[in-house]
């Protein structure tokens, strides 16, 4: 069983809709949670970074962490065609091991005009 | 945000040849860099951790004699794929550790014929 599970999609939504993404994990030691956006043939770009349970908002993006359920979510409001990309979740135990964070397989999102 | 570059962005080579990929942190010094491999529709898999001035640390199952890593300065790490074979064809991404996160390069697509 993978430590991090993420539905690969694709997830297709109309422009302006809310995109809802999630990941589940099995390792209760994970403390740091991140969401990355990756455009085709490009490296991942950090979108959100959270440490504790609860919500964190940044513009159109909201990240949620529920440690009791081992479940994290990313919501994108007022989605735009430029949001079409693959979204990767990542999580780790400590900031001493940034590179060893476990990544989900990524969810492909398509926002149609 | 911090910028990490990779060169080349893509390379095609014949089986049996060696290929060198450079990873540079452009506006910050990175004592630690990471090398990942990503197959289509799959997650990033950490190959090795590159530490400036010391030997790289390889993940289990990664052949250190095949994937040579050199981190000669605080802004440059190189990955050399020696005697490349078609199964080495993949998307190679480096990242550099910053103060609060890691910053990814744009990736290098390698195709071995």
mmCIF file of C-alpha atoms in Angstrom:
data_model
loop_
_atom_site.group_PDB
_atom_site.id
_atom_site.type_symbol
_atom_site.label_atom_id
_atom_site.label_comp_id
_atom_site.label_asym_id
_atom_site.label_seq_id
_atom_site.Cartn_x
_atom_site.Cartn_y
_atom_site.Cartn_z
ATOM 1 C CA UNK A 1 0.000 0.000 0.000
ATOM 2 C CA UNK A 2 1.301 3.425 -0.934
ATOM 3 C CA UNK A 3 1.851 5.889 1.869
ATOM 4 C CA UNK A 4 0.056 8.614 -0.076
ATOM 5 C CA UNK A 5 -2.971 7.967 -2.261
ATOM 6 C CA UNK A 6 -4.241 10.450 -4.801
ATOM 7 C CA UNK A 7 -6.856 9.968 -7.498
ATOM 8 C CA UNK A 8 -5.126 10.528 -10.857
ATOM 9 C CA UNK A 9 -8.227 11.936 -12.531
ATOM 10 C CA UNK A 10 -8.605 13.541 -14.970
ATOM 11 C CA UNK A 11 -10.967 15.923 -13.243
ATOM 12 C CA UNK A 12 -12.807 18.149 -15.686
ATOM 13 C CA UNK A 13 -14.670 21.237 -14.501
ATOM 14 C CA UNK A 14 -16.205 24.256 -16.253
ATOM 15 C CA UNK A 15 -14.567 27.636 -15.848
ATOM 16 C CA UNK A 16 -15.661 29.346 -12.653
ATOM 17 C CA UNK A 17 -16.416 26.127 -10.781
ATOM 18 C CA UNK A 18 -14.728 25.008 -7.584
ATOM 19 C CA UNK A 19 -12.039 22.380 -8.007
ATOM 20 C CA UNK A 20 -11.829 19.924 -5.134
ATOM 21 C CA UNK A 21 -8.739 17.748 -4.766
ATOM 22 C CA UNK A 22 -7.740 15.394 -2.002
ATOM 23 C CA UNK A 23 -5.145 12.938 -0.775
ATOM 24 C CA UNK A 24 -5.229 10.291 1.891
ATOM 25 C CA UNK A 25 -2.239 8.966 3.746
ATOM 26 C CA UNK A 26 -1.364 6.152 6.089
ATOM 27 C CA UNK A 27 1.607 7.461 8.060
ATOM 28 C CA UNK A 28 0.360 9.253 11.163
ATOM 29 C CA UNK A 29 3.821 10.755 11.642
ATOM 30 C CA UNK A 30 3.353 13.132 8.725
ATOM 31 C CA UNK A 31 3.307 16.698 10.007
ATOM 32 C CA UNK A 32 3.967 18.820 6.921
ATOM 33 C CA UNK A 33 1.656 18.953 3.962
ATOM 34 C CA UNK A 34 2.113 20.630 0.624
ATOM 35 C CA UNK A 35 0.329 21.051 -2.658
ATOM 36 C CA UNK A 36 2.248 21.525 -5.885
ATOM 37 C CA UNK A 37 1.042 22.461 -9.343
ATOM 38 C CA UNK A 38 2.820 20.924 -12.302
ATOM 39 C CA UNK A 39 2.212 22.036 -15.843
ATOM 40 C CA UNK A 40 2.954 19.598 -18.615
ATOM 41 C CA UNK A 41 6.675 19.013 -19.103
ATOM 42 C CA UNK A 42 7.560 21.400 -16.265
ATOM 43 C CA UNK A 43 8.800 21.009 -12.711
ATOM 44 C CA UNK A 44 6.384 21.241 -9.764
ATOM 45 C CA UNK A 45 5.586 24.656 -8.304
ATOM 46 C CA UNK A 46 4.692 25.029 -4.639
ATOM 47 C CA UNK A 47 1.151 26.300 -4.094
ATOM 48 C CA UNK A 48 0.373 25.755 -0.439
ATOM 49 C CA UNK A 49 2.258 24.583 2.614
ATOM 50 C CA UNK A 50 0.578 23.719 5.903
ATOM 51 C CA UNK A 51 1.817 22.334 9.165
ATOM 52 C CA UNK A 52 -1.184 21.822 11.362
ATOM 53 C CA UNK A 53 -4.725 20.595 11.017
ATOM 54 C CA UNK A 54 -7.289 23.101 9.857
ATOM 55 C CA UNK A 55 -7.645 25.450 6.930
ATOM 56 C CA UNK A 56 -5.206 27.753 5.206
ATOM 57 C CA UNK A 57 -6.280 30.206 2.558
ATOM 58 C CA UNK A 58 -4.230 31.977 -0.089
ATOM 59 C CA UNK A 59 -6.171 33.851 -2.713
ATOM 60 C CA UNK A 60 -8.330 31.385 -4.634
ATOM 61 C CA UNK A 61 -6.677 28.416 -2.957
ATOM 62 C CA UNK A 62 -7.701 26.788 0.319
ATOM 63 C CA UNK A 63 -5.855 23.875 1.852
ATOM 64 C CA UNK A 64 -7.423 21.677 4.515
ATOM 65 C CA UNK A 65 -5.724 19.142 6.727
ATOM 66 C CA UNK A 66 -7.563 16.603 8.854
ATOM 67 C CA UNK A 67 -4.944 14.613 10.704
ATOM 68 C CA UNK A 68 -7.518 12.520 12.550
ATOM 69 C CA UNK A 69 -8.809 11.197 9.235
ATOM 70 C CA UNK A 70 -5.397 11.312 7.510
ATOM 71 C CA UNK A 71 -6.940 13.370 4.734
ATOM 72 C CA UNK A 72 -5.913 16.592 3.053
ATOM 73 C CA UNK A 73 -7.737 18.697 0.505
ATOM 74 C CA UNK A 74 -7.106 21.565 -1.857
ATOM 75 C CA UNK A 75 -9.912 23.757 -3.147
ATOM 76 C CA UNK A 76 -9.570 26.140 -6.051
ATOM 77 C CA UNK A 77 -12.312 28.752 -6.296
ATOM 78 C CA UNK A 78 -13.342 30.520 -9.477
ATOM 79 C CA UNK A 79 -11.283 28.125 -11.558
ATOM 80 C CA UNK A 80 -9.656 29.383 -14.739
ATOM 81 C CA UNK A 81 -8.401 27.549 -17.829
ATOM 82 C CA UNK A 82 -4.899 28.485 -16.665
ATOM 83 C CA UNK A 83 -5.487 26.271 -13.620
ATOM 84 C CA UNK A 84 -5.421 23.250 -15.928
ATOM 85 C CA UNK A 85 -2.462 21.248 -14.663
ATOM 86 C CA UNK A 86 -1.547 18.268 -12.542
ATOM 87 C CA UNK A 87 -1.768 18.868 -8.811
ATOM 88 C CA UNK A 88 0.501 16.885 -6.528
ATOM 89 C CA UNK A 89 0.160 16.532 -2.810
ATOM 90 C CA UNK A 90 3.257 15.916 -0.736
ATOM 91 C CA UNK A 91 3.819 15.265 2.918
ATOM 92 C CA UNK A 92 6.644 14.639 5.315
ATOM 93 C CA UNK A 93 7.629 14.086 8.888
ATOM 94 C CA UNK A 94 10.012 16.953 9.444
ATOM 95 C CA UNK A 95 11.597 19.846 7.640
ATOM 96 C CA UNK A 96 14.953 18.155 8.063
ATOM 97 C CA UNK A 97 13.944 15.805 5.288
ATOM 98 C CA UNK A 98 12.444 18.055 2.626
ATOM 99 C CA UNK A 99 13.615 15.905 -0.226
ATOM 100 C CA UNK A 100 12.190 12.753 1.291
ATOM 101 C CA UNK A 101 8.666 14.006 1.366
ATOM 102 C CA UNK A 102 6.228 11.488 -0.091
ATOM 103 C CA UNK A 103 4.375 12.623 -3.176
ATOM 104 C CA UNK A 104 1.008 11.555 -4.438
ATOM 105 C CA UNK A 105 0.748 10.483 -8.061
ATOM 106 C CA UNK A 106 -0.984 13.741 -8.958
ATOM 107 C CA UNK A 107 -4.475 14.616 -10.135
ATOM 108 C CA UNK A 108 -4.866 16.015 -13.628
ATOM 109 C CA UNK A 109 -7.279 18.940 -13.691
ATOM 110 C CA UNK A 110 -8.857 20.322 -16.853
ATOM 111 C CA UNK A 111 -10.783 23.585 -16.652
ATOM 112 C CA UNK A 112 -12.878 24.098 -19.757
ATOM 113 C CA UNK A 113 -13.818 27.600 -20.972
ATOM 114 C CA UNK B 1 10.508 32.964 -5.283
ATOM 115 C CA UNK B 2 13.753 31.110 -5.596
ATOM 116 C CA UNK B 3 14.718 29.917 -9.056
ATOM 117 C CA UNK B 4 16.271 26.619 -9.957
ATOM 118 C CA UNK B 5 17.364 25.925 -13.506
ATOM 119 C CA UNK B 6 18.188 22.700 -15.306
ATOM 120 C CA UNK B 7 20.168 22.128 -18.448
ATOM 121 C CA UNK B 8 19.462 20.688 -20.886
ATOM 122 C CA UNK B 9 15.669 20.783 -20.916
ATOM 123 C CA UNK B 10 15.576 17.729 -23.133
ATOM 124 C CA UNK B 11 18.106 15.330 -24.584
ATOM 125 C CA UNK B 12 18.040 12.409 -26.972
ATOM 126 C CA UNK B 13 20.947 10.017 -26.936
ATOM 127 C CA UNK B 14 21.958 6.620 -28.206
ATOM 128 C CA UNK B 15 21.977 3.601 -25.963
ATOM 129 C CA UNK B 16 25.311 3.173 -24.228
ATOM 130 C CA UNK B 17 26.249 6.842 -24.095
ATOM 131 C CA UNK B 18 26.447 9.006 -20.990
ATOM 132 C CA UNK B 19 24.363 12.090 -20.376
ATOM 133 C CA UNK B 20 25.049 14.894 -17.908
ATOM 134 C CA UNK B 21 22.258 17.042 -16.473
ATOM 135 C CA UNK B 22 22.998 20.251 -14.585
ATOM 136 C CA UNK B 23 20.938 21.733 -11.792
ATOM 137 C CA UNK B 24 21.632 25.287 -10.658
ATOM 138 C CA UNK B 25 20.182 27.444 -7.918
ATOM 139 C CA UNK B 26 20.201 30.903 -9.460
ATOM 140 C CA UNK B 27 19.562 33.277 -6.582
ATOM 141 C CA UNK B 28 20.399 31.344 -3.466
ATOM 142 C CA UNK B 29 22.969 28.897 -2.194
ATOM 143 C CA UNK B 30 21.849 25.332 -1.761
ATOM 144 C CA UNK B 31 23.890 22.985 0.366
ATOM 145 C CA UNK B 32 21.409 20.252 -0.399
ATOM 146 C CA UNK B 33 19.837 19.364 -3.717
ATOM 147 C CA UNK B 34 17.627 16.443 -4.631
ATOM 148 C CA UNK B 35 17.266 14.433 -7.806
ATOM 149 C CA UNK B 36 13.947 12.872 -8.769
ATOM 150 C CA UNK B 37 12.691 10.765 -11.618
ATOM 151 C CA UNK B 38 9.136 10.925 -12.856
ATOM 152 C CA UNK B 39 7.523 8.505 -15.269
ATOM 153 C CA UNK B 40 4.349 9.506 -17.164
ATOM 154 C CA UNK B 41 1.312 9.799 -14.901
ATOM 155 C CA UNK B 42 3.364 8.728 -11.913
ATOM 156 C CA UNK B 43 4.629 10.519 -8.878
ATOM 157 C CA UNK B 44 8.065 11.925 -8.287
ATOM 158 C CA UNK B 45 10.480 9.304 -7.019
ATOM 159 C CA UNK B 46 13.479 10.509 -5.064
ATOM 160 C CA UNK B 47 16.687 9.088 -6.500
ATOM 161 C CA UNK B 48 19.340 10.723 -4.369
ATOM 162 C CA UNK B 49 20.221 13.582 -2.088
ATOM 163 C CA UNK B 50 23.157 15.683 -3.194
ATOM 164 C CA UNK B 51 25.214 17.430 -0.523
ATOM 165 C CA UNK B 52 27.760 20.076 -1.379
ATOM 166 C CA UNK B 53 31.258 18.836 -0.708
ATOM 167 C CA UNK B 54 30.330 15.282 0.184
ATOM 168 C CA UNK B 55 29.085 12.092 -1.409
ATOM 169 C CA UNK B 56 25.497 11.824 -2.485
ATOM 170 C CA UNK B 57 23.058 9.644 -0.591
ATOM 171 C CA UNK B 58 21.158 7.274 -2.855
ATOM 172 C CA UNK B 59 17.720 5.819 -2.261
ATOM 173 C CA UNK B 60 17.254 2.107 -2.109
ATOM 174 C CA UNK B 61 17.261 0.530 -5.545
ATOM 175 C CA UNK B 62 19.101 3.379 -7.259
ATOM 176 C CA UNK B 63 22.458 2.366 -8.709
ATOM 177 C CA UNK B 64 25.055 4.894 -7.616
ATOM 178 C CA UNK B 65 27.506 3.773 -10.300
ATOM 179 C CA UNK B 66 24.941 4.381 -12.977
ATOM 180 C CA UNK B 67 23.624 7.696 -11.719
ATOM 181 C CA UNK B 68 26.677 9.728 -10.774
ATOM 182 C CA UNK B 69 25.997 12.833 -8.747
ATOM 183 C CA UNK B 70 28.428 15.650 -8.124
ATOM 184 C CA UNK B 71 27.687 18.718 -5.996
ATOM 185 C CA UNK B 72 30.843 20.724 -6.489
ATOM 186 C CA UNK B 73 29.551 24.127 -5.444
ATOM 187 C CA UNK B 74 26.717 25.698 -3.483
ATOM 188 C CA UNK B 75 24.838 26.481 -6.672
ATOM 189 C CA UNK B 76 25.490 23.486 -8.921
ATOM 190 C CA UNK B 77 24.729 19.785 -8.801
ATOM 191 C CA UNK B 78 25.117 17.440 -11.756
ATOM 192 C CA UNK B 79 23.559 14.074 -12.502
ATOM 193 C CA UNK B 80 25.322 11.873 -15.037
ATOM 194 C CA UNK B 81 23.444 8.905 -16.417
ATOM 195 C CA UNK B 82 26.184 6.521 -17.453
ATOM 196 C CA UNK B 83 25.762 3.950 -20.209
ATOM 197 C CA UNK B 84 22.162 5.005 -20.694
ATOM 198 C CA UNK B 85 19.604 2.464 -21.850
ATOM 199 C CA UNK B 86 16.050 2.908 -23.143
ATOM 200 C CA UNK B 87 14.627 2.075 -19.714
ATOM 201 C CA UNK B 88 16.427 5.172 -18.365
ATOM 202 C CA UNK B 89 14.191 7.349 -20.523
ATOM 203 C CA UNK B 90 12.289 9.527 -18.107
ATOM 204 C CA UNK B 91 11.734 13.037 -16.792
ATOM 205 C CA UNK B 92 14.507 13.983 -14.357
ATOM 206 C CA UNK B 93 13.802 16.822 -11.943
ATOM 207 C CA UNK B 94 16.108 18.417 -9.426
ATOM 208 C CA UNK B 95 15.198 20.532 -6.462
ATOM 209 C CA UNK B 96 17.152 22.715 -4.096
ATOM 210 C CA UNK B 97 16.435 23.044 -0.442
ATOM 211 C CA UNK B 98 15.499 26.521 0.723
ATOM 212 C CA UNK B 99 14.737 27.783 4.211
ATOM 213 C CA UNK B 100 11.097 26.715 4.316
ATOM 214 C CA UNK B 101 10.634 24.450 1.344
ATOM 215 C CA UNK B 102 12.298 23.031 -1.696
ATOM 216 C CA UNK B 103 12.288 24.642 -5.106
ATOM 217 C CA UNK B 104 12.051 22.498 -8.181
ATOM 218 C CA UNK B 105 13.793 22.908 -11.477
ATOM 219 C CA UNK B 106 11.861 22.715 -14.758
ATOM 220 C CA UNK B 107 13.002 19.157 -15.436
ATOM 221 C CA UNK B 108 15.022 17.401 -18.123
ATOM 222 C CA UNK B 109 13.375 14.964 -20.454
ATOM 223 C CA UNK B 110 15.725 12.152 -21.450
ATOM 224 C CA UNK B 111 15.021 9.845 -24.354
ATOM 225 C CA UNK B 112 17.434 6.996 -24.925
ATOM 226 C CA UNK B 113 17.160 5.343 -28.317
#
